[in-house]
Short mmCIF file of C-alpha atoms in Angstrom, two decimals:
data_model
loop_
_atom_site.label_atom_id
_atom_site.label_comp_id
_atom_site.label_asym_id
_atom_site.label_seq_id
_atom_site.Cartn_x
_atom_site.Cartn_y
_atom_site.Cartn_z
CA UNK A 52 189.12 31.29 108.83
CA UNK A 53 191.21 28.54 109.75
CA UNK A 54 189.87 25.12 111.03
CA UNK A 55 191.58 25.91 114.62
CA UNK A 56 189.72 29.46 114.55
CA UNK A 57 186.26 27.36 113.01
CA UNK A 58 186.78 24.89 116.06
CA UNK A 59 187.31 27.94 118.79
CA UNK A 60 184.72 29.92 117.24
CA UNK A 61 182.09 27.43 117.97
CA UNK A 62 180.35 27.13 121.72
CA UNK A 63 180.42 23.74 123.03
CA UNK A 64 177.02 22.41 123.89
CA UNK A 65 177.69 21.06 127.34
CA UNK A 66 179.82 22.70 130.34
CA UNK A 67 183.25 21.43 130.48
CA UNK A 68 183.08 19.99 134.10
CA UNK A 69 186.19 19.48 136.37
CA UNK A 70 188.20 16.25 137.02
CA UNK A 71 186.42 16.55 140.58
CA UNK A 72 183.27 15.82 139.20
CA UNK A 73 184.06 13.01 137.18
CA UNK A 74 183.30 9.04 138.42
CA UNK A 75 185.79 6.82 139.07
CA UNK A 76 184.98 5.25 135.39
CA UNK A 77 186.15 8.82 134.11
CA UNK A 78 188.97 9.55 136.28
CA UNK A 79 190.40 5.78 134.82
CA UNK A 80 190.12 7.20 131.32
CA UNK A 81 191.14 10.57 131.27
CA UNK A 82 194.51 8.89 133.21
CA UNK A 83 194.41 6.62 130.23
CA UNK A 84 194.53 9.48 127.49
CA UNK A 85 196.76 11.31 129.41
CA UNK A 86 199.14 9.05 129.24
CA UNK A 87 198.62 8.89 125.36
CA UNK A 88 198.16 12.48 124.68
CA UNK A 89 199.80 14.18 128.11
CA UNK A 90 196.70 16.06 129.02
CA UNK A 91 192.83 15.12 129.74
CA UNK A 92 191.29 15.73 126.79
CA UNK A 93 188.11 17.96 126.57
CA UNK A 94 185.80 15.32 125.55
CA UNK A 95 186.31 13.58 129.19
CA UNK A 96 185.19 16.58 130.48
CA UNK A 97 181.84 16.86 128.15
CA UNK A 98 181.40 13.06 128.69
CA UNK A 99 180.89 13.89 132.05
CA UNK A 100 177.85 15.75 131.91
CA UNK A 101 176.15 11.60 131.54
CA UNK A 102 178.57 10.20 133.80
CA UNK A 103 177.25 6.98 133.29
CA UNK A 104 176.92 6.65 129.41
CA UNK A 105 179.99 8.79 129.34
CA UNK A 106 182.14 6.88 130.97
CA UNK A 107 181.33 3.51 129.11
CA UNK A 108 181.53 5.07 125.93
CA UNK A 109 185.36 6.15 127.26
CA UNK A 110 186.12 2.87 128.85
CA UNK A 111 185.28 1.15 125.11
CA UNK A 112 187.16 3.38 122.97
CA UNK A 113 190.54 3.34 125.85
CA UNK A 114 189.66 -0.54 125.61
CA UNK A 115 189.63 -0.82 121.72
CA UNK A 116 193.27 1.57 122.17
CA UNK A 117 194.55 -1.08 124.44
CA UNK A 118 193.74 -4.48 123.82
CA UNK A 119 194.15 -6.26 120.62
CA UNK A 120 196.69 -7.45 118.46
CA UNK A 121 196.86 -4.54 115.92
CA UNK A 122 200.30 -2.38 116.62
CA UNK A 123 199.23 1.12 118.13
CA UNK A 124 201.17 2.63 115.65
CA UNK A 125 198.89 0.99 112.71
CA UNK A 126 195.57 1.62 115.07
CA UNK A 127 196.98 5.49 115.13
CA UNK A 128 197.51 5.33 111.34
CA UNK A 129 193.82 4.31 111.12
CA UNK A 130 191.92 6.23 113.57
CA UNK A 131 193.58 9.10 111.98
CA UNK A 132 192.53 8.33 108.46
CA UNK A 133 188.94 8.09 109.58
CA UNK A 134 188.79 11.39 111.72
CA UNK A 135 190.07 13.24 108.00
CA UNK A 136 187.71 11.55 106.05
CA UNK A 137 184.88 12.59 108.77
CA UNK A 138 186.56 16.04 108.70
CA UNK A 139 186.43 16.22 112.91
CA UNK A 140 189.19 18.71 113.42
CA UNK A 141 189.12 17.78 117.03
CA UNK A 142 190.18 13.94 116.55
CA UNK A 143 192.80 14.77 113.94
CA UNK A 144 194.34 17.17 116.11
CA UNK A 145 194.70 13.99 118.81
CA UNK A 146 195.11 11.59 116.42
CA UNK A 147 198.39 13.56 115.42
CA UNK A 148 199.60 14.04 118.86
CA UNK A 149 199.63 10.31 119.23
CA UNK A 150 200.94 9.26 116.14
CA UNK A 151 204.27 11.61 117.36
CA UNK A 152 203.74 9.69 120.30
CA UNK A 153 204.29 6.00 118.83
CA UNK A 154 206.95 7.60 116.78
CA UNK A 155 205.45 7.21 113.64
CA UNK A 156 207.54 9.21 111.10
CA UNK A 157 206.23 12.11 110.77
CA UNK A 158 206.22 11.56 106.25
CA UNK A 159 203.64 9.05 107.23
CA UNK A 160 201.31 11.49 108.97
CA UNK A 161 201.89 14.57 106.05
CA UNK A 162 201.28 11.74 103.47
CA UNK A 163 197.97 10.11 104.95
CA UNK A 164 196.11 11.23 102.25
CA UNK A 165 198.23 9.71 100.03
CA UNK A 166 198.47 6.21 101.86
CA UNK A 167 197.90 4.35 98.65
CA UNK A 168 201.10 5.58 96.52
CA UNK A 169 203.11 6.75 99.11
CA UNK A 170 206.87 5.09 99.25
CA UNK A 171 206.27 5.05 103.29
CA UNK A 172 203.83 3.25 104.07
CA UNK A 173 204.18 -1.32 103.70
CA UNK A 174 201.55 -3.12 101.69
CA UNK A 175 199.75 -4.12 105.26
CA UNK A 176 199.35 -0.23 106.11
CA UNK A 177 197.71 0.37 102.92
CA UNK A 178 195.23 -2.90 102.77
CA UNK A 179 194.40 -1.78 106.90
CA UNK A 180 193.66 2.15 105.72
CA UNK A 181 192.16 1.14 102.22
CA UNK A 182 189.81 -0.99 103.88
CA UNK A 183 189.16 1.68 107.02
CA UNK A 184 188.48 4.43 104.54
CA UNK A 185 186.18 1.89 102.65
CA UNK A 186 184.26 1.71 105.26
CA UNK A 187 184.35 4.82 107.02
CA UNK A 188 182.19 5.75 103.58
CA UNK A 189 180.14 3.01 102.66
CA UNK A 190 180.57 0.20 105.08
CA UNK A 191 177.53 -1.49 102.98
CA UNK A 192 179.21 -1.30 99.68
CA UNK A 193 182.93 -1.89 100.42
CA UNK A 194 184.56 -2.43 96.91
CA UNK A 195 185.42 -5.84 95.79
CA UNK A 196 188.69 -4.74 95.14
CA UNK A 197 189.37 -3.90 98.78
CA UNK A 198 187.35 -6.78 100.20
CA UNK A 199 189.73 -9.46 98.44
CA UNK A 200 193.06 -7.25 99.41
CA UNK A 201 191.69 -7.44 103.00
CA UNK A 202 191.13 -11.14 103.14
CA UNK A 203 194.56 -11.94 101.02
CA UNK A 204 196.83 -9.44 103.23
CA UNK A 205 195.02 -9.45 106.84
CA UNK A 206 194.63 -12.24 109.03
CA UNK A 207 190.28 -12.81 110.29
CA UNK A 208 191.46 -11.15 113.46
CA UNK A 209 193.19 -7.96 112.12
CA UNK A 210 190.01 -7.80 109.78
CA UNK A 211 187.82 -7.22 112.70
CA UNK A 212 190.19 -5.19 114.70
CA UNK A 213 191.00 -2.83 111.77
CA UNK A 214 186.82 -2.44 111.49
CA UNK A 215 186.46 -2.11 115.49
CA UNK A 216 189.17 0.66 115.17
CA UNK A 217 187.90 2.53 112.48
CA UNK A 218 184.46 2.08 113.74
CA UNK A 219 184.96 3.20 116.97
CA UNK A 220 187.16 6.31 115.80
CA UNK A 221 184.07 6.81 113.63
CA UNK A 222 181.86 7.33 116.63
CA UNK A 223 184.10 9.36 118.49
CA UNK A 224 184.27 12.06 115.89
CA UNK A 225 180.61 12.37 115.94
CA UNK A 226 180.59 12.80 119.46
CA UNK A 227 183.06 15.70 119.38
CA UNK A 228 181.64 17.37 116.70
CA UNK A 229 178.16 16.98 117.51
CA UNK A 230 178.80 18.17 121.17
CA UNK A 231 181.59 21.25 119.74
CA UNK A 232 184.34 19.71 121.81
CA UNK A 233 187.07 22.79 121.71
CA UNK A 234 190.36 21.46 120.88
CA UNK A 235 192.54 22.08 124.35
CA UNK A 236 194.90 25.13 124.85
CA UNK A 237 198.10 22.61 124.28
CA UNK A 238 196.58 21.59 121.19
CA UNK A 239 196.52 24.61 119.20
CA UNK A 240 200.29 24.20 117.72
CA UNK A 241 199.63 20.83 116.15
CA UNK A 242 195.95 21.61 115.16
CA UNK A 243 197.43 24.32 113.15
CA UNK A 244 198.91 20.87 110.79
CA UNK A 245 195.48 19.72 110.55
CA UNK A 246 194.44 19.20 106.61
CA UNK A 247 191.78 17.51 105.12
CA UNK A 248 191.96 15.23 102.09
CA UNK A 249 189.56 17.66 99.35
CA UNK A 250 189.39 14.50 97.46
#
């Protein structure tokens, strides 16, 4: 079974409510993604169920997507990287969408696992991801080695907008996949590229 027919397969926990039901919090973000992804992603629709909650939870993570210094390209790049390593289908379906979306070359996105050696990526790329992954798995016990590339390569602010944007991507997978968000109809052809690193 595929991951697209795993994610399908599975029936989401809440009801999927329309954009007429959502608050005016929720009708500001799902313009937001739409305008990153074309399309209001299903998540805005389970987030609804807890309009309040929901839509604070969406205003941070379209906040953390819009303001900063970080180039969306490289906060793509990262959020990404952590939806593989969490495995949320969902999130690396969108994650891909909008990489193709800041017209990041599309070797980048086939080679993410491979962000360390590959030609493609520049030496800040592969400090940001090195350090996202590091802590995407053990924030408490980020290697040394990483630690000293971070503070050598990345300025203080990138440091802590590299860890809000894995972070945040971090908890957005576990909302998906704890609520079985179904990957959208338009989705399905670029889900189908969805691979995880089996590392």
């Amino acid at each position: 079974m595929s991951e697209l027919e795993r994610n399908l397969a599975k029936t989401c926990l809440v009801p999927l409510l329309p954009k007429e039901d959502f608050t005016p919090d929720l009708k500001r973000s799902a313009e937001r993604v739409s305008g990153r992804i074309g399309l209001t992603a299903n998540n805005i629709h389970a987030f609804a169920n807890a309009p309040e909650l929901g839509g604070i939870v969406r205003g941070f993570l379209d906040d953390v997507w819009d303001h900063g210094d970080l180039p969306k390209p490289l906060k793509a790049l990262i959020r990404h990287k952590v939806s593989n390593i969490n495995a949320c289908f969902y999130c690396s379906a969108h994650q891909i969408r909008v990489l193709r979306s800041q017209n990041v070359p599309k070797d980048k996105i086939d080679n993410i696992h491979d962000f360390e050696t590959y030609e493609g990526f520049t030496d800040k790329e592969r400090v940001a991801l090195a350090f996202a992954e590091a802590l995407t798995i053990d924030a408490s016990n980020i290697p040394t080695s990483i630690q000293e590339r971070v503070v050598e390569r990345l300025t203080p602010q990138e440091r802590v907008e590299v860890a809000i944007v894995a972070t945040a991507m971090g908890a957005l997978n576990r909302l998906n996949d704890a609520l079985n968000v179904p990957i959208e109809e338009p989705m399905h052809e670029i889900a189908q590229s969805v691979s995880f690193d089996k590392k």
